[in-house]
Amino acid sequence: MSAIARAGTCAIVGAANVGKSTFLNAVVGQKVAIASPVPQTTRRRILGLVRRGDTEIALLDTPGLHRHRGRLNQRLMRVARATLSGADAVILMVDASRRGGWLDPETDRILRPIAASARPCLLVLNKIDLIAKPRLLPMLAAAGQRHAFAALVPISARQRDGVDRVLDAVAELMPAGGSLYGPDAFTDQSERDLCAELIREQVLRRTRQEIPHSAAVTIERFDESRRTGDRPLVEIEATIWVEREGQKAIAIGAGGNLVKAIGSSARTEIERLLESRVMLRLEVEVASGWTDDPAALDRLGLKP
């Protein structure tokens, strides 16, 4: 591996569900950010490390920028803005398949502070696998007129088409400096945090529309005392938090069938992450109104 001569950070920003987390997982080669069709899946600043030759890039996935209502959303927007303000470069990711075009009022609001910051910004048009190729050139031409982007890169993060071109363009924008992370690091998240997110991902994918925005997960016990030998085992106890008793009943399901399904799917993902057998126990509890309670947000790890 080449010695690191340049290192820096690049924030990935954009509206909800444009594919930021899918892109991050694709380039890191590990699942560091959960993804689902539910808006506001990402709730924290997620770091994924990529090395391109002598350059180390700390890619920072952010919550989808949107008009905020409620304390949880306000905190998400603070996370996104703080990540943007501290980055060396920015990827503005948009959904090229959106009806009516990517440059809508929402994306324009996101672009304005980026332009004002004078940070180099790449426009990445994602989901090109969902559109007819002749539509691309007019989009790129319009984008070039809207802002002096450092690069314009069409990609399909899902198919990993074009993502290397994005990394090459970002690498050119990184400042001189040595590595800030160990050679084997791929994120700064702990295994406990990653496990909690993998459980929440299954909650998002398997519950009704009202629950995903009201669900959080905490790890109560993470016992790796038997994570040795030929048959390593990690025991995990976790709590799924919802806001109302009715949501708890939905999350548990008839005879506990839904929480069992959540646990089974999450365990498969966690075993892949930890490279170990996993014994996973889930409980569902109510924290009334937690999404609008600053103390509860702090307890659940969603600090501003």
XYZ file of C-alpha atoms in Angstrom:
304
model
C 0.000 0.000 0.000
C 1.302 3.454 -0.952
C 2.163 5.903 1.790
C -0.616 8.440 2.257
C 0.376 11.846 0.858
C -3.056 13.470 0.818
C -5.973 13.055 3.190
C -9.222 14.892 3.751
C -12.978 14.748 4.171
C -15.802 14.865 1.655
C -19.415 15.353 2.748
C -22.131 13.590 0.783
C -25.245 15.759 0.810
C -28.565 15.718 -0.948
C -32.283 15.258 -0.492
C -33.727 12.130 1.104
C -33.591 8.866 -0.848
C -31.192 9.953 -3.575
C -28.866 7.024 -2.802
C -26.173 8.521 -0.560
C -25.939 5.495 1.751
C -26.009 3.035 -1.148
C -23.113 4.928 -2.725
C -21.116 4.977 0.513
C -21.512 1.232 1.058
C -20.541 0.547 -2.555
C -17.270 2.480 -2.426
C -16.240 1.342 1.063
C -16.987 -2.302 0.267
C -18.573 -2.762 3.690
C -22.024 -1.977 5.002
C -21.388 1.148 7.076
C -24.703 2.904 6.400
C -28.141 1.299 6.417
C -30.472 1.939 3.519
C -34.232 1.688 3.090
C -37.023 3.304 1.050
C -37.997 5.320 4.152
C -36.989 9.031 4.130
C -34.557 10.094 6.877
C -33.098 6.599 7.277
C -29.692 8.150 8.072
C -29.727 9.875 11.461
C -26.027 10.358 12.176
C -22.915 11.451 10.392
C -21.600 8.166 8.967
C -17.905 7.949 8.060
C -16.592 5.553 5.451
C -12.906 5.415 4.548
C -11.630 4.945 1.018
C -8.024 4.906 -0.202
C -7.121 5.757 -3.793
C -3.401 5.309 -4.359
C -1.671 7.762 -2.025
C -4.909 9.516 -1.033
C -7.150 8.804 1.962
C -10.743 10.023 1.642
C -13.059 10.177 4.639
C -16.516 10.154 3.065
C -19.224 11.513 5.347
C -22.792 10.421 4.731
C -25.342 12.861 6.133
C -29.077 12.889 6.890
C -31.109 13.936 3.858
C -31.504 17.708 3.886
C -35.121 18.824 4.131
C -37.387 21.374 5.786
C -37.293 20.364 9.451
C -40.193 19.941 11.846
C -39.836 18.613 15.350
C -36.743 18.292 17.495
C -35.484 15.065 15.930
C -35.475 16.573 12.452
C -33.888 19.759 13.757
C -31.044 17.688 15.181
C -30.644 15.791 11.922
C -30.288 19.062 10.047
C -27.693 20.314 12.535
C -25.685 17.149 11.926
C -25.884 17.633 8.150
C -24.938 21.325 8.285
C -22.036 20.735 10.709
C -20.678 17.947 8.505
C -20.913 20.184 5.449
C -19.187 23.113 7.143
C -16.164 21.034 8.186
C -15.555 19.164 4.919
C -12.750 19.772 2.423
C -15.027 18.941 -0.501
C -18.683 18.146 -1.140
C -20.585 15.640 -3.223
C -24.063 16.890 -4.069
C -25.965 13.755 -4.989
C -29.213 13.995 -6.903
C -31.701 11.512 -8.306
C -31.418 11.732 -12.079
C -34.607 9.690 -12.494
C -36.852 12.179 -10.702
C -39.853 13.228 -12.719
C -39.503 16.873 -13.642
C -35.713 16.851 -13.278
C -33.236 16.916 -10.421
C -33.012 20.692 -9.987
C -36.232 21.249 -8.066
C -36.719 23.893 -5.321
C -35.568 21.430 -2.630
C -32.261 20.691 -4.370
C -31.789 24.363 -5.136
C -32.060 25.155 -1.406
C -29.348 22.568 -0.730
C -27.069 23.979 -3.424
C -27.203 27.589 -2.206
C -25.181 27.127 1.024
C -22.705 24.918 -0.846
C -22.153 27.658 -3.404
C -21.824 30.268 -0.645
C -19.177 28.187 1.135
C -16.888 28.198 -1.935
C -15.960 24.569 -1.236
C -15.294 22.456 -4.319
C -18.429 20.494 -5.131
C -19.045 17.536 -7.411
C -22.496 16.957 -8.816
C -23.248 13.232 -8.883
C -26.337 12.249 -10.854
C -27.367 8.899 -9.404
C -29.828 6.259 -10.643
C -28.911 6.645 -14.328
C -29.866 2.991 -14.747
C -33.484 4.136 -14.426
C -33.461 6.679 -17.262
C -32.984 6.708 -21.028
C -29.388 7.619 -21.863
C -30.328 10.537 -24.213
C -31.677 12.393 -21.163
C -28.212 12.653 -19.608
C -26.553 15.217 -21.877
C -29.241 17.903 -21.378
C -29.023 17.343 -17.600
C -25.251 17.745 -17.602
C -25.456 20.854 -19.766
C -28.052 22.439 -17.480
C -25.984 21.571 -14.410
C -22.902 23.230 -15.865
C -24.866 26.428 -16.313
C -26.281 26.342 -12.794
C -22.980 26.121 -10.844
C -19.243 25.779 -11.429
C -19.072 22.174 -10.245
C -15.638 20.611 -9.863
C -16.942 17.622 -11.814
C -20.212 16.254 -13.170
C -20.448 12.475 -12.805
C -23.420 10.285 -13.779
C -23.544 7.017 -11.819
C -25.640 4.093 -10.718
C -24.620 3.430 -7.111
C -26.796 0.323 -7.041
C -24.925 -1.178 -10.001
C -21.603 0.403 -8.980
C -21.397 2.065 -12.387
C -19.327 5.266 -12.352
C -18.452 5.271 -8.648
C -14.704 4.955 -9.322
C -14.862 8.141 -11.412
C -16.386 9.932 -8.437
C -13.593 8.744 -6.148
C -10.904 9.781 -8.622
C -12.429 13.263 -8.860
C -12.698 13.578 -5.074
C -9.107 12.383 -4.588
C -7.846 15.292 -6.673
C -9.506 17.721 -4.229
C -8.002 16.339 -1.032
C -5.336 18.439 0.739
C -1.790 17.317 1.410
C -1.366 15.405 4.669
C -0.740 12.029 6.250
C -3.245 9.330 7.128
C -5.608 10.038 10.009
C -6.762 6.426 10.417
C -5.230 2.976 10.670
C -4.559 1.018 7.456
C -7.369 -1.468 8.163
C -9.997 1.061 9.282
C -13.118 1.500 7.166
C -15.298 3.531 9.566
C -15.154 5.230 12.946
C -18.363 3.589 14.186
C -18.169 0.982 16.906
C -19.454 -2.538 16.327
C -22.214 -1.848 18.855
C -23.391 1.171 16.847
C -23.276 -0.766 13.590
C -25.313 -3.594 15.137
C -27.942 -1.155 16.418
C -28.269 0.331 12.942
C -28.582 -3.080 11.296
C -31.475 -3.869 13.640
C -33.120 -0.508 12.901
C -32.761 -1.189 9.183
C -34.963 -4.270 9.538
C -37.495 -2.294 11.570
C -37.671 0.245 8.734
C -38.082 -2.452 6.119
C -40.708 -4.512 7.922
C -43.042 -2.127 9.742
C -45.853 0.164 8.735
C -45.384 3.708 7.525
C -45.944 5.352 10.919
C -43.362 3.332 12.843
C -40.034 3.944 11.024
C -39.879 7.627 11.967
C -40.710 6.749 15.579
C -38.269 3.863 16.006
C -34.832 3.834 17.611
C -32.582 0.982 18.753
C -30.200 0.744 21.690
C -27.799 -2.084 22.519
C -28.242 -3.104 26.152
C -25.701 -5.950 26.246
C -22.857 -6.872 23.900
C -21.047 -9.940 25.248
C -18.118 -11.138 23.156
C -16.467 -13.240 25.867
C -16.958 -16.320 23.673
C -15.810 -14.674 20.443
C -12.895 -17.069 20.122
C -12.050 -20.480 18.721
C -13.626 -22.331 15.820
C -17.221 -21.423 16.723
C -17.143 -17.837 18.032
C -20.340 -16.468 19.555
C -21.465 -12.926 20.389
C -24.547 -12.409 22.571
C -26.494 -9.213 21.988
C -29.532 -7.823 23.775
C -31.184 -4.810 22.178
C -34.260 -2.646 22.664
C -36.439 -1.265 19.887
C -37.982 1.993 21.087
C -41.260 3.379 19.738
C -43.426 6.311 20.801
C -46.832 4.751 21.449
C -48.345 1.529 22.770
C -50.107 0.964 19.450
C -46.768 1.083 17.668
C -45.353 -1.429 20.134
C -48.135 -3.876 19.312
C -47.467 -3.453 15.588
C -43.711 -3.942 15.990
C -44.194 -7.111 18.024
C -46.825 -8.529 15.682
C -49.322 -11.318 16.223
C -47.743 -13.889 18.509
C -44.457 -12.006 18.272
C -44.051 -12.937 14.603
C -42.872 -9.543 13.389
C -40.220 -8.902 16.034
C -38.973 -12.452 15.425
C -38.674 -11.724 11.702
C -36.846 -8.465 12.444
C -34.461 -10.342 14.728
C -33.822 -13.136 12.253
C -32.958 -10.813 9.377
C -30.883 -8.513 11.586
C -28.954 -11.471 13.015
C -27.939 -12.562 9.510
C -26.546 -9.091 8.768
C -24.789 -8.839 12.142
C -23.168 -12.255 11.749
C -21.774 -11.114 8.417
C -20.412 -7.953 10.043
C -18.897 -9.632 13.111
C -17.822 -12.812 11.329
C -19.252 -14.758 14.244
C -22.372 -16.587 15.292
C -24.760 -14.232 17.048
C -27.418 -14.813 19.676
C -29.750 -11.823 19.395
C -32.557 -10.990 21.819
C -34.918 -8.111 21.079
C -37.403 -6.267 23.274
C -39.844 -3.570 22.166
C -40.458 -0.711 24.598
C -42.295 2.630 24.579
C -40.581 5.981 25.184
C -43.552 8.301 24.855
C -42.923 11.200 22.500
C -39.175 10.582 22.336
C -38.730 12.235 18.915
C -39.675 15.601 20.424
C -38.021 15.169 23.857
C -34.440 16.536 24.092
C -33.560 14.339 27.087
C -34.856 11.211 25.358
C -32.974 12.085 22.166
C -29.782 12.359 24.225
C -30.418 9.000 25.933
C -30.982 7.308 22.602
C -27.695 8.654 21.251
C -29.182 11.231 18.851
C -27.221 14.196 20.125
C -26.931 17.428 18.109
